[in-house]
Amino acid sequence: MEDTTDVLVIGSGLAGLRAAIEAKKALVDVILIDKSFLGRGSASIYAGSVGSGVVLDEPPGGHEKALEHTFELMVREGVDPGWDTPYLQNQRLMMAIAVDATGRQAELRDYGVKDPYGQEWYAQRPLVGRQIIMPLVDSVKRMGVRTFAKTTMFDLIKKGDRIVGAVGFDVDTGEFIIIKAKATVLATGGCQRIFKRTHAPYRLTGDGYAMAYRGGASLWDMELSAIDLVGLDEPNLPHTWLNPSSARYKGIYRNAQGEPFVLKYLKEHNLLGPNATLSLDDPQLKRYGIPGFFEMIAMLTHFWTAAMKEIHEGRGDKGCIYLDLTRNTDEEWFKSGGGVQGLNLLRDFDWKHKWVHIQPLIVGQIGGVEIDEDGRTSIKGLYAAGEVAEGHAMHHANVTGARTGRSAAIDATFISEEPRLGPKECAWIEDKKRMLQEILDRKPTSEGDPKEIKRLIGEVMWQYAGPLKSGDGLNTGLKELEKIRKENLPKLYAKNPLQLRGAIEVINMVLVGEAVARSALHRTETRGSFQRIDYPRRDDKNWLKNVLVKEEDGKMKVYTQAVELIWTRPKPKEGGREY
Amino acid sequence: MPKITITVDEAKCIRCLNCVEVCPREVFDFDEKTRRVTLPNETECIHCRQCLELCDAGAISIDGVLRWKPKSIPPFAKKERILGYYPYYEVI
């Protein structure tokens, strides 16, 4: 099948849906494609993903003050304040998000979202995003966006220095699909699935990063992942994230000897607040004297760092530490939807008498395709929005999606001639077709099983490029990835088009894994949620820089670029204490 | 607390495999030899209920999930000035 359109949107999470809507509003032809069901495989349907940078009501000191404060927090702690990447964010982009977020969120009402501020769907986790995503899917169809579900796009067509569309195939029939577009928007989500331990949906394998990379775009700070400590690791419980709830925050982290090690760690690093009660009966906020909500979330990094160090130094139990929830009562759990959700995850586990095994897990990808504040990448005709774009996108999908869709549509209207493919591009497409056919023709072997290779990549990435990184580990990880590339990828097989999608994901995962490991190797400091054992200090003098990777002569080129400190810059510590 | 159990009614199942496709945690699998939907990772279920929504035949059921219904709109929505990330409001 061959088709032509103005704006092609790949991925149908919140960012993709929003981009398609905004583009359609500019009266251009739009195609929206997803490799699974529309909206269903995205992180946004599980997480909601609209919260970032939103200012509610009329704040004290006026709206301007609130904006400043929000922006400051976003730059200091990352877009989503949970996983900090101090002062590495693109400040233009962050300011655009801070200014735009509230309005964009209110706009969701126009597309059938009953309550964009989330009071109603608050109780219904883990599918909180459903009440946002499903109305948007309906709106997209109603507005006349052409949608293709279960269609995997795997590469971008490049003509000269411009992206003019993408190629892919239908997952059910295996039909090869070429879509020519004046503007292509990537909204394919993150790459959390390259790590073994994550709670992200199964399809987040980083296809967008790989496509953009192969298309010549640069990837920004791929080494930055968002990590949280409370990933359940019990044999009969889901290996997923225990939601934040008041009951969880009453919990005590303990090592194999039963010591509450966080307290020790915070004392050593001078991180305890002046009003810390240090009583284990109190919730964590009071216990460690954390003044407020944002500070608490910035503390999460210290919690998991402390835990990883315990595990690293051999005071863990089978690579885990314990979460002691025994001081909770049933009422504590039933206080909120998150609590009930947590209780559901714990199932018949006897948390009143036993400690739960937990281990950190990857919850989001902070780095991504380098974009400007309107979602334009470094390559003409290519745009990115949501988690695939830079910044901790997990919660700014709504804003970047809307902005990117709009700029893509505007750019497309200024291009008068239809995208056409020359002989060179046609030859390239034939090449791609042959590559797919080769994978389909191969005989099944144990080394070439896509599922098995995925597992292998997950293990390698978690072990060598997981939360605590070191130079030696990363080098070993790169060697292991190279081994997978040399030994497993040539044998990669697929029995049917459905499995072919998995095979394509594997190819992308190896590439993205390499980008993550190489960027991490390049950044020789510890900053926020990026932790290097061999470089344990934050280095503002040399590392207020972003690490970028780019394809050059078939090789991965790693280079740095100074952060533009336009609006805010690191301040000296107050009283020796810094969150 | 209850144990969560998933059942796939084989008589109703039309083998559309929507459940296998949509599950974010690979709870379902399809056994090509017996032509049955199997549950290799039942314990991984996070009861997101997407499989229930997409099962046209109504063959899937999930038991044992607790539900929480707020009596009114949580007060934080009015009190808090800056809403960064709603789930954490439970913390305060």
XYZ file of C-alpha atoms in Angstrom, chain A residues 40-367:
328
model
C -4.123 1.103 24.297
C -0.460 0.242 24.414
C 0.736 3.646 25.526
C 2.128 4.670 28.867
C -0.415 7.484 29.017
C -3.364 5.148 29.362
C -1.748 3.797 32.517
C -0.322 7.000 33.914
C -2.569 9.836 32.852
C 0.424 11.897 31.807
C -1.063 15.366 31.740
C 0.106 16.760 35.040
C 3.381 18.441 34.268
C 3.683 22.160 34.752
C 0.019 22.748 35.371
C -0.978 25.717 37.475
C -4.418 25.574 39.032
C -6.580 28.382 40.366
C -5.254 31.851 41.028
C -2.106 31.277 43.051
C -0.840 33.528 45.845
C 1.371 36.238 44.454
C -0.384 36.100 41.113
C -0.152 33.874 38.118
C 3.277 35.103 37.071
C 4.833 34.089 40.342
C 3.357 30.617 40.089
C 4.699 30.248 36.596
C 8.154 31.176 37.768
C 7.942 28.697 40.591
C 6.701 25.889 38.379
C 9.421 26.540 35.857
C 12.090 26.649 38.529
C 10.944 23.296 39.869
C 10.864 21.773 36.447
C 14.402 22.810 35.661
C 15.724 21.845 39.065
C 13.970 18.552 39.486
C 13.203 17.596 35.921
C 9.945 18.113 34.114
C 8.154 15.764 36.331
C 9.544 16.574 39.721
C 9.920 12.920 40.625
C 13.241 12.144 39.079
C 15.656 14.957 39.130
C 18.083 15.983 36.425
C 19.170 19.309 37.870
C 19.775 22.014 35.283
C 20.137 19.727 32.304
C 16.771 20.472 30.748
C 16.328 22.636 27.688
C 15.075 25.791 29.358
C 13.277 27.140 26.293
C 11.279 23.923 26.080
C 10.567 23.909 29.814
C 9.377 27.503 29.712
C 7.120 26.705 26.771
C 5.653 23.816 28.758
C 5.219 25.881 31.915
C 3.447 28.648 30.013
C 1.290 26.342 27.949
C 0.396 23.482 30.256
C -2.627 24.852 32.056
C -4.388 26.039 28.924
C -3.615 22.877 27.036
C -5.008 20.814 29.828
C -8.242 22.803 29.894
C -8.527 22.299 26.124
C -8.903 18.578 26.665
C -12.527 19.283 27.555
C -13.150 20.224 23.913
C -12.280 16.689 22.909
C -14.638 14.916 25.229
C -12.435 14.523 28.291
C -14.876 15.032 31.109
C -12.487 16.106 33.794
C -8.991 17.004 32.612
C -7.867 17.829 36.112
C -8.374 14.298 37.119
C -10.591 14.414 40.175
C -12.995 11.845 38.834
C -10.590 9.325 37.431
C -8.341 9.651 40.392
C -9.794 6.531 41.938
C -9.481 4.256 38.995
C -5.822 3.532 38.741
C -3.882 1.877 37.182
C -5.860 2.888 34.131
C -6.170 6.566 35.020
C -5.392 7.648 31.488
C -8.384 5.830 30.059
C -10.695 8.748 30.694
C -8.355 10.940 28.683
C -7.185 8.583 25.960
C -10.441 6.965 24.893
C -12.352 10.261 24.291
C -9.349 11.515 22.337
C -9.353 8.368 20.175
C -13.031 9.009 19.428
C -12.317 12.673 18.653
C -9.488 11.790 16.312
C -11.773 9.484 14.339
C -14.637 11.969 14.349
C -12.430 14.775 13.084
C -11.498 12.732 10.050
C -7.959 11.732 10.863
C -7.168 8.575 8.928
C -6.123 5.946 11.450
C -4.230 2.692 11.015
C -4.041 0.375 14.000
C -1.702 -2.612 14.220
C 0.669 -1.151 11.678
C 4.357 -1.041 12.521
C 6.379 1.765 10.971
C 10.018 0.885 11.226
C 12.009 3.394 9.228
C 11.826 6.949 7.973
C 12.250 7.719 4.275
C 14.966 10.281 3.758
C 15.240 12.306 0.582
C 18.288 14.522 0.570
C 18.297 16.157 4.001
C 14.549 15.837 4.483
C 12.295 13.175 5.963
C 9.465 12.518 3.510
C 7.530 9.748 5.220
C 7.948 6.289 6.654
C 7.805 2.633 5.721
C 6.206 -0.175 7.665
C 3.966 -3.186 7.455
C 0.579 -4.391 8.553
C 0.930 -6.648 11.562
C -2.008 -8.891 10.606
C -1.491 -9.303 6.876
C 2.181 -8.471 6.465
C 1.404 -6.002 3.682
C 4.226 -3.538 3.097
C 3.181 0.072 3.652
C 4.772 3.260 2.322
C 3.429 6.571 3.544
C 4.765 9.769 2.041
C 4.280 12.828 4.190
C 5.279 16.467 4.215
C 5.800 16.281 7.961
C 6.366 13.219 10.137
C 5.698 13.341 13.875
C 7.255 10.707 16.099
C 5.188 10.018 19.219
C 6.245 6.474 19.894
C 6.892 6.684 23.611
C 9.890 5.654 25.667
C 12.348 2.791 25.709
C 11.888 1.508 29.254
C 11.511 -2.045 27.988
C 15.196 -2.274 27.113
C 15.664 -2.697 30.866
C 14.639 -5.871 32.601
C 12.984 -4.156 35.518
C 10.317 -1.689 34.532
C 6.587 -1.270 34.964
C 6.144 0.238 31.513
C 3.793 -1.419 29.010
C 5.204 -4.176 26.889
C 5.478 -2.233 23.625
C 7.691 0.644 24.816
C 10.827 -0.574 23.078
C 12.190 2.751 21.878
C 11.302 2.425 18.190
C 11.068 6.185 17.767
C 14.591 6.782 19.051
C 15.984 4.187 16.653
C 14.026 5.563 13.697
C 15.112 9.133 14.418
C 18.717 8.035 14.881
C 18.767 6.172 11.591
C 17.123 9.186 9.983
C 20.046 11.335 11.114
C 18.504 13.158 14.083
C 20.495 13.545 17.284
C 19.442 11.919 20.543
C 19.673 14.046 23.649
C 20.944 12.751 27.033
C 19.855 9.170 26.506
C 21.702 8.159 29.686
C 19.068 9.780 31.887
C 16.407 7.393 33.146
C 13.798 7.995 35.790
C 14.086 5.439 38.556
C 12.031 4.648 41.607
C 12.817 2.376 44.510
C 9.579 0.544 45.080
C 9.464 -2.156 42.418
C 7.903 -5.285 43.884
C 10.018 -8.416 43.635
C 8.055 -11.256 45.185
C 7.460 -14.532 43.350
C 3.666 -14.381 43.487
C 3.219 -10.644 43.023
C 3.455 -8.641 39.798
C 6.974 -7.292 39.280
C 5.696 -3.791 38.998
C 5.704 -0.425 40.673
C 3.928 -0.036 43.978
C 1.958 3.168 43.520
C 2.607 6.099 45.769
C 0.042 6.205 48.547
C 0.017 7.328 52.134
C 0.476 3.701 53.178
C 3.539 3.303 51.003
C 5.012 6.467 52.455
C 4.557 5.087 55.939
C 6.801 2.203 54.934
C 10.344 1.670 56.149
C 13.132 0.576 53.831
C 15.304 -2.085 55.451
C 18.341 -4.055 54.372
C 18.910 -7.789 54.885
C 19.930 -7.177 58.503
C 16.728 -5.272 59.103
C 18.427 -1.893 59.536
C 16.533 1.161 58.314
C 19.443 2.232 56.129
C 17.869 5.343 54.594
C 18.197 7.168 57.880
C 21.893 6.355 58.051
C 22.414 7.456 54.468
C 20.602 10.753 54.941
C 22.578 11.470 58.098
C 25.862 10.754 56.344
C 24.991 13.016 53.466
C 23.572 15.765 55.634
C 20.156 15.535 54.033
C 17.899 15.426 57.080
C 15.576 18.368 57.594
C 15.714 20.474 60.760
C 12.375 19.128 62.021
C 13.081 15.451 61.408
C 11.440 13.317 64.106
C 13.486 10.214 63.171
C 10.655 8.081 64.538
C 9.847 5.049 62.419
C 6.167 5.367 63.315
C 5.857 8.626 61.440
C 5.346 8.880 57.679
C 8.473 9.604 55.687
C 7.749 13.323 55.342
C 7.805 13.854 59.085
C 10.431 11.217 59.769
C 13.088 12.871 57.627
C 11.887 16.440 58.142
C 11.099 16.984 54.488
C 9.366 20.347 54.210
C 6.977 19.639 51.363
C 5.733 17.684 48.477
C 8.277 18.589 45.794
C 11.187 18.074 48.148
C 9.785 14.667 49.002
C 9.787 13.658 45.397
C 13.312 14.903 44.876
C 14.255 12.706 47.846
C 13.218 9.585 45.945
C 16.551 9.663 44.156
C 18.379 9.517 47.487
C 16.193 6.626 48.616
C 16.971 4.440 45.652
C 20.624 5.453 45.625
C 20.907 4.402 49.263
C 19.151 1.138 48.458
C 21.336 0.386 45.447
C 24.439 1.016 47.539
C 23.177 -1.420 50.183
C 22.593 -4.044 47.522
C 25.905 -3.252 45.844
C 27.812 -3.625 49.113
C 26.225 -6.979 49.841
C 23.677 -6.019 52.477
C 20.731 -6.933 50.284
C 18.754 -10.134 50.146
C 18.993 -11.799 46.696
C 19.575 -8.412 45.098
C 16.630 -6.894 46.911
C 15.951 -4.857 49.996
C 12.835 -4.899 52.129
C 9.903 -2.558 52.410
C 8.431 -2.833 55.872
C 4.718 -2.021 55.721
C 3.842 -3.697 59.012
C 3.084 -0.407 60.779
C 0.179 0.300 58.440
C -3.449 -0.373 59.209
C -6.154 -1.345 56.737
C -7.647 2.139 56.992
C -4.403 3.703 55.791
C -4.636 1.799 52.518
C -8.271 2.654 51.987
C -7.656 6.383 52.303
C -7.026 6.805 48.599
C -7.350 5.132 45.234
C -3.604 4.698 45.073
C -3.666 2.873 48.374
C -6.353 0.464 47.249
C -4.424 -0.063 44.052
C -1.330 -0.885 46.096
C -3.333 -3.303 48.204
C -4.527 -5.004 45.029
C -0.953 -5.392 43.857
C 0.049 -6.923 47.180
C -2.799 -9.472 46.844
C -2.730 -12.145 49.522
C 0.756 -11.185 50.675
C 0.835 -10.953 54.461
C 2.207 -7.397 54.656
C 1.049 -7.071 58.252
C 3.659 -9.566 59.382
C 6.196 -9.874 56.582
C 8.455 -7.435 54.782
C 8.103 -7.119 51.019
C 11.111 -7.663 48.748
C 11.634 -4.602 46.594
C 14.176 -3.450 44.067
C 14.485 -0.208 42.092
C 12.956 -0.117 38.641
C 13.018 2.139 35.608
C 9.866 4.196 35.377
C 10.627 6.558 32.524
C 13.086 7.754 29.940
C 14.237 11.336 30.379
C 16.417 11.651 27.310
